[in-house]
PDB file of C-alpha atoms (C1' of nucleotides) in Angstrom:
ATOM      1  CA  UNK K   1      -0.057  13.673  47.095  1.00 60.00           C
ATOM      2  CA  UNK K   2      -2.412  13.280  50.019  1.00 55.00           C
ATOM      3  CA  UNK K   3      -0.948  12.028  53.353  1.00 74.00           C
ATOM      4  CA  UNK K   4      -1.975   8.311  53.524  1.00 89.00           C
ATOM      5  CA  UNK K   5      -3.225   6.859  56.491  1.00 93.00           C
ATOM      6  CA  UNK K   6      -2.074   4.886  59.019  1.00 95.00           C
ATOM      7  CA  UNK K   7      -3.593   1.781  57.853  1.00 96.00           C
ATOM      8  CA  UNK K   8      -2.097   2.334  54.740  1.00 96.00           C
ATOM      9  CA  UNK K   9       1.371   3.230  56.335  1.00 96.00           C
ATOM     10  CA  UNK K  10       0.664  -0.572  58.330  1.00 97.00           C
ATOM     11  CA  UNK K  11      -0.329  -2.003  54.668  1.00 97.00           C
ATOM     12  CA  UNK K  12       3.084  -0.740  53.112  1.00 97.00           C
ATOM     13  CA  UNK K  13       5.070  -2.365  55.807  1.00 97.00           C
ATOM     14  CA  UNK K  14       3.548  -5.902  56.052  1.00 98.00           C
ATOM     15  CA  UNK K  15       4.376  -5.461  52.592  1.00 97.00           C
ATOM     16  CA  UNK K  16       7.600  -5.982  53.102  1.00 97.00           C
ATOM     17  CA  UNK K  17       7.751  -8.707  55.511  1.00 98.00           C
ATOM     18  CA  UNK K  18       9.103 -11.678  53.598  1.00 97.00           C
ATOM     19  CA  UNK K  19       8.058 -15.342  53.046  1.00 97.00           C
ATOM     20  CA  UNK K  20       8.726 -17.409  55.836  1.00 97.00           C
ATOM     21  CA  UNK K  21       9.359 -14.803  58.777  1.00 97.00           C
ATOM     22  CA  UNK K  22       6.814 -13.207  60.829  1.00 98.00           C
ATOM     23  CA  UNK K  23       6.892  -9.660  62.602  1.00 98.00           C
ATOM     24  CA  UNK K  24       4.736  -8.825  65.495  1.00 98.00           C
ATOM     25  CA  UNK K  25       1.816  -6.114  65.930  1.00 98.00           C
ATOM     26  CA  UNK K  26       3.917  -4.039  68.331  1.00 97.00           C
ATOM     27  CA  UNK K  27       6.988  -3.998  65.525  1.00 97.00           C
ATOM     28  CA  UNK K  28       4.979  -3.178  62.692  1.00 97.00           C
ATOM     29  CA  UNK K  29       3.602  -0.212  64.941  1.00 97.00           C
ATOM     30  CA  UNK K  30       7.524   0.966  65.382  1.00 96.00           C
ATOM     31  CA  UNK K  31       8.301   0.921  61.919  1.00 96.00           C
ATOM     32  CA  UNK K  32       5.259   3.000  61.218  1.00 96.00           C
ATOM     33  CA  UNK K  33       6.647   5.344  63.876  1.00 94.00           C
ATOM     34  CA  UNK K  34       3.886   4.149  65.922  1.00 94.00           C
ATOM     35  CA  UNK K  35       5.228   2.766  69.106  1.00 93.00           C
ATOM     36  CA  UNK K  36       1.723   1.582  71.795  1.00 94.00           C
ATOM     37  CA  UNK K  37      -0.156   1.221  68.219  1.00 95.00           C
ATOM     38  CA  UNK K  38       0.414  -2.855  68.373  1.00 97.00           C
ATOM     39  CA  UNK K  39      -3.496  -2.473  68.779  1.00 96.00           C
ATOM     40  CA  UNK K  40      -4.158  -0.433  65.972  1.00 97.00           C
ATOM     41  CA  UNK K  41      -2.592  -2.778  63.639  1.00 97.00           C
ATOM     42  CA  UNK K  42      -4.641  -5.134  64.390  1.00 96.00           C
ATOM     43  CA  UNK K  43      -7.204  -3.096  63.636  1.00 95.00           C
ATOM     44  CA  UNK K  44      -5.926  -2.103  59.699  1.00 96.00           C
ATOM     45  CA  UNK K  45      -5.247  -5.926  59.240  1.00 97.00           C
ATOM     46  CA  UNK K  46      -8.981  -6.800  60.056  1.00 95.00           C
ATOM     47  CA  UNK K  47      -9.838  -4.253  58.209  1.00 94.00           C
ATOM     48  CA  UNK K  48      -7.897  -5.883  54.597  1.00 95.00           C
ATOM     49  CA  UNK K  49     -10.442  -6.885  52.120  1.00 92.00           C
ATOM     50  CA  UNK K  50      -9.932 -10.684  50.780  1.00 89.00           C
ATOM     51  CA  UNK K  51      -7.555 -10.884  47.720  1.00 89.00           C
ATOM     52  CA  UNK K  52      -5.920  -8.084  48.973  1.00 93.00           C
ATOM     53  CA  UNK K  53      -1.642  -8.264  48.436  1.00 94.00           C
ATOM     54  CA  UNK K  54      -0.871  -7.871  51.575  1.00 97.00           C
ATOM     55  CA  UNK K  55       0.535 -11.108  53.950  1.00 98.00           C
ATOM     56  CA  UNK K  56      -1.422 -10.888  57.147  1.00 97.00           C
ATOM     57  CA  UNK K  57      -0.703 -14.026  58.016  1.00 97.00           C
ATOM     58  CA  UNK K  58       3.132 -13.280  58.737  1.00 98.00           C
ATOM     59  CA  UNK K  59       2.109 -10.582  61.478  1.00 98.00           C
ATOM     60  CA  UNK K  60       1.741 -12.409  64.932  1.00 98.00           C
ATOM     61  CA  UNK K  61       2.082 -11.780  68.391  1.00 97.00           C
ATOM     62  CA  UNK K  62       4.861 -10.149  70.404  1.00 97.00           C
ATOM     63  CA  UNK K  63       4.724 -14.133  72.287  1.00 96.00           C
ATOM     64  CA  UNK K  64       4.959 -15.646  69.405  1.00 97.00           C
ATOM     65  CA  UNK K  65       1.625 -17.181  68.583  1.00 96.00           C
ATOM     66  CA  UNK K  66      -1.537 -16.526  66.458  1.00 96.00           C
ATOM     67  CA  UNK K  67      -3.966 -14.083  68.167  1.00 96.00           C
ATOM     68  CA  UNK K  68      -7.032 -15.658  67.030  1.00 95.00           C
ATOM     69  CA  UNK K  69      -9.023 -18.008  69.469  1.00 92.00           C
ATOM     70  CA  UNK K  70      -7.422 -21.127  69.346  1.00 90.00           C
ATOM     71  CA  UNK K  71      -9.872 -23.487  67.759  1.00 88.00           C
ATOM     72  CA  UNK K  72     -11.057 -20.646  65.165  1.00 91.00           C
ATOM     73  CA  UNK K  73     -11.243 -21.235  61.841  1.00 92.00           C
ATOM     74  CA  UNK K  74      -8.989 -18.210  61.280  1.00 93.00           C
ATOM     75  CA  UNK K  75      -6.182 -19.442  63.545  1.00 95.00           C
ATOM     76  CA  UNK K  76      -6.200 -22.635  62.046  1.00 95.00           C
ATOM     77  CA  UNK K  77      -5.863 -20.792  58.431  1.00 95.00           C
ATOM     78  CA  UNK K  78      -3.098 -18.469  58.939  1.00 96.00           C
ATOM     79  CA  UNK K  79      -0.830 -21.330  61.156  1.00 96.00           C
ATOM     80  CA  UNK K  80      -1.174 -23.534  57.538  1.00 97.00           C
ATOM     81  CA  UNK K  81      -0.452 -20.581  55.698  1.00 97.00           C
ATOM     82  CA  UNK K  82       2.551 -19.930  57.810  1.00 97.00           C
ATOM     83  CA  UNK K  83       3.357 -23.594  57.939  1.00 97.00           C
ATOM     84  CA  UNK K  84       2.954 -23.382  53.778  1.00 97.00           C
ATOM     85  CA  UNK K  85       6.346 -21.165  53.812  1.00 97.00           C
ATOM     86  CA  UNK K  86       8.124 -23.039  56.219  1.00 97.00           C
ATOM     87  CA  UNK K  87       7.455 -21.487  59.553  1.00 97.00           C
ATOM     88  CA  UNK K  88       7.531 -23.860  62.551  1.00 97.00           C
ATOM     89  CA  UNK K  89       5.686 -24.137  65.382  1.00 97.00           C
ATOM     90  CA  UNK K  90       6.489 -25.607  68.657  1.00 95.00           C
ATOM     91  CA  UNK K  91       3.764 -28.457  70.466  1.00 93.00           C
ATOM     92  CA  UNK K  92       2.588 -25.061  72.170  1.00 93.00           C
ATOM     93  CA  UNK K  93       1.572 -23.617  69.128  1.00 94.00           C
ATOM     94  CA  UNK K  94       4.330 -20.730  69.337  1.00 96.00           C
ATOM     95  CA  UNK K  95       6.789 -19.660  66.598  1.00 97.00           C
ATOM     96  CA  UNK K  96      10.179 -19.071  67.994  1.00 97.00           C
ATOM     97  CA  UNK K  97      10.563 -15.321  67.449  1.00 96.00           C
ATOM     98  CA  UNK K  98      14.396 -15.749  67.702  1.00 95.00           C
ATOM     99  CA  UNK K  99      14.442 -17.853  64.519  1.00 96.00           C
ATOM    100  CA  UNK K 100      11.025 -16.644  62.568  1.00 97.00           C
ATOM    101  CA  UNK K 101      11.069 -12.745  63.267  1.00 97.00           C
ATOM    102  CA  UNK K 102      11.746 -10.430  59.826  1.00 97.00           C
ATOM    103  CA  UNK K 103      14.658  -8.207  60.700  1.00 94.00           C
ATOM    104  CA  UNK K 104      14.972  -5.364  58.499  1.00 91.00           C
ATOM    105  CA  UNK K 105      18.159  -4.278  56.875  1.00 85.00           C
ATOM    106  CA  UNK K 106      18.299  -1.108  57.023  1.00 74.00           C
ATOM    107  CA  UNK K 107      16.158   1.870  58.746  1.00 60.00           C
ATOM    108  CA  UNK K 108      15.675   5.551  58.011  1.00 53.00           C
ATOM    109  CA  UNK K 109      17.232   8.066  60.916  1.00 46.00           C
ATOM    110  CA  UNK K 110      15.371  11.436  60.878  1.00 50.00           C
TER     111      UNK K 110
ATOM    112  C1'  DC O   1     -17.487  15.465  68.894  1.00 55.88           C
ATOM    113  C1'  DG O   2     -17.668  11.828  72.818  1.00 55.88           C
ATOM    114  C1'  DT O   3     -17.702   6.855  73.281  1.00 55.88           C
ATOM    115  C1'  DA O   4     -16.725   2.281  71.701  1.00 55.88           C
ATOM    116  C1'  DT O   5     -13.827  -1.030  69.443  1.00 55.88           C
ATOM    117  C1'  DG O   6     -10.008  -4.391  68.924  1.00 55.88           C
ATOM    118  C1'  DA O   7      -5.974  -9.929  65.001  1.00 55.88           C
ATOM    119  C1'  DC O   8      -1.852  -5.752  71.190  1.00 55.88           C
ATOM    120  C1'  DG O   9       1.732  -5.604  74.968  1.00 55.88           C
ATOM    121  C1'  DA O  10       3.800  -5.476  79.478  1.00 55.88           C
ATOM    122  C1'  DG O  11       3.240  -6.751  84.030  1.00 55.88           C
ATOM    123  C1'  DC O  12       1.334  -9.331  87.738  1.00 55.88           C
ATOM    124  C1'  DC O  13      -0.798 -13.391  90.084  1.00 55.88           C
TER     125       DC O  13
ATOM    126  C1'  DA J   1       0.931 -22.082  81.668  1.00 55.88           C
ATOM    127  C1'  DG J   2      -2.905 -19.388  81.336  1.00 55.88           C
ATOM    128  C1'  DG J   3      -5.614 -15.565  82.565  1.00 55.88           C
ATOM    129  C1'  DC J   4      -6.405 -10.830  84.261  1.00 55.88           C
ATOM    130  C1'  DT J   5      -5.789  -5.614  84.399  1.00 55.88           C
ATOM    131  C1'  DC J   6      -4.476  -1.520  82.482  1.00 55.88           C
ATOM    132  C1'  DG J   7      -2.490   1.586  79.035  1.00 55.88           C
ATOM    133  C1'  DC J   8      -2.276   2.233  74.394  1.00 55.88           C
ATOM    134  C1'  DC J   9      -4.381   4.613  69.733  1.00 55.88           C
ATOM    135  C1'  DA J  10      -6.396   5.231  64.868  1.00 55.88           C
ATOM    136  C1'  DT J  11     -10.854   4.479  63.295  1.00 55.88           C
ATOM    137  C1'  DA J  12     -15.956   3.507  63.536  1.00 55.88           C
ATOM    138  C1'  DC J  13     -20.307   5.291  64.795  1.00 55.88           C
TER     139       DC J  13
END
DNA sequence: CGTATGACGAGCC
DNA sequence: AGGCTCGCCATAC
């Protein structure tokens, strides 16, 4: 088996990331035993192909809000597709992290 | 192989 | 609140 990427270590984790939560860049990094890679997982999710299975649209900011330019069309399209699973957001545009943020069950210990 | 690139994050003003 | 700087890091070129 060859080693798989990063990217595709990022891809097997959004995976996971339920309906209706969100997780941020910087916590997707952690799982991937990435911590400071918040960037680079931004990168790997631009870099997802359209029809691809994995939910972009429930990774977000550690603040709690979409990091696309506000008025872009792309902002606008993953707040409906978060809104589409029931994921609120406040007049400021900000999901409560508190309420919204995936919390895994269980991690590995080395 | 050096430099550039970002869908980031923490801190500061 | 909103905007800036700086550190971060796997890829792209």
């Amino acid at each position: 088996m060859p080693e798989q990427s990063f990217f595709e270590r990022v891809y097997a984790v959004v995976r996971k990331v339920p309906r209706g939560r969100v997780a941020t860049y910087g916590q997707i990094a952690r799982l991937c035993d990435l911590p400071g890679g918040a960037r680079t997982v931004g990168w790997a999710l631009r870099a997802l192909q359209r029809g691809s299975r994995v939910p972009w649209h429930r990774v977000i900011n550690a603040r709690g809000s979409i990091s696309f330019p506000r008025q872009s069309l792309q902002a606008a399209r993953q707040r409906a597709l978060l809104e589409s699973e029931g994921v609120a957001f406040d007049q400021r545009g900000f999901v409560s992290l508190s309420e919204f943020q995936w919390q895994p069950r269980c991690r590995r210990r080395p």
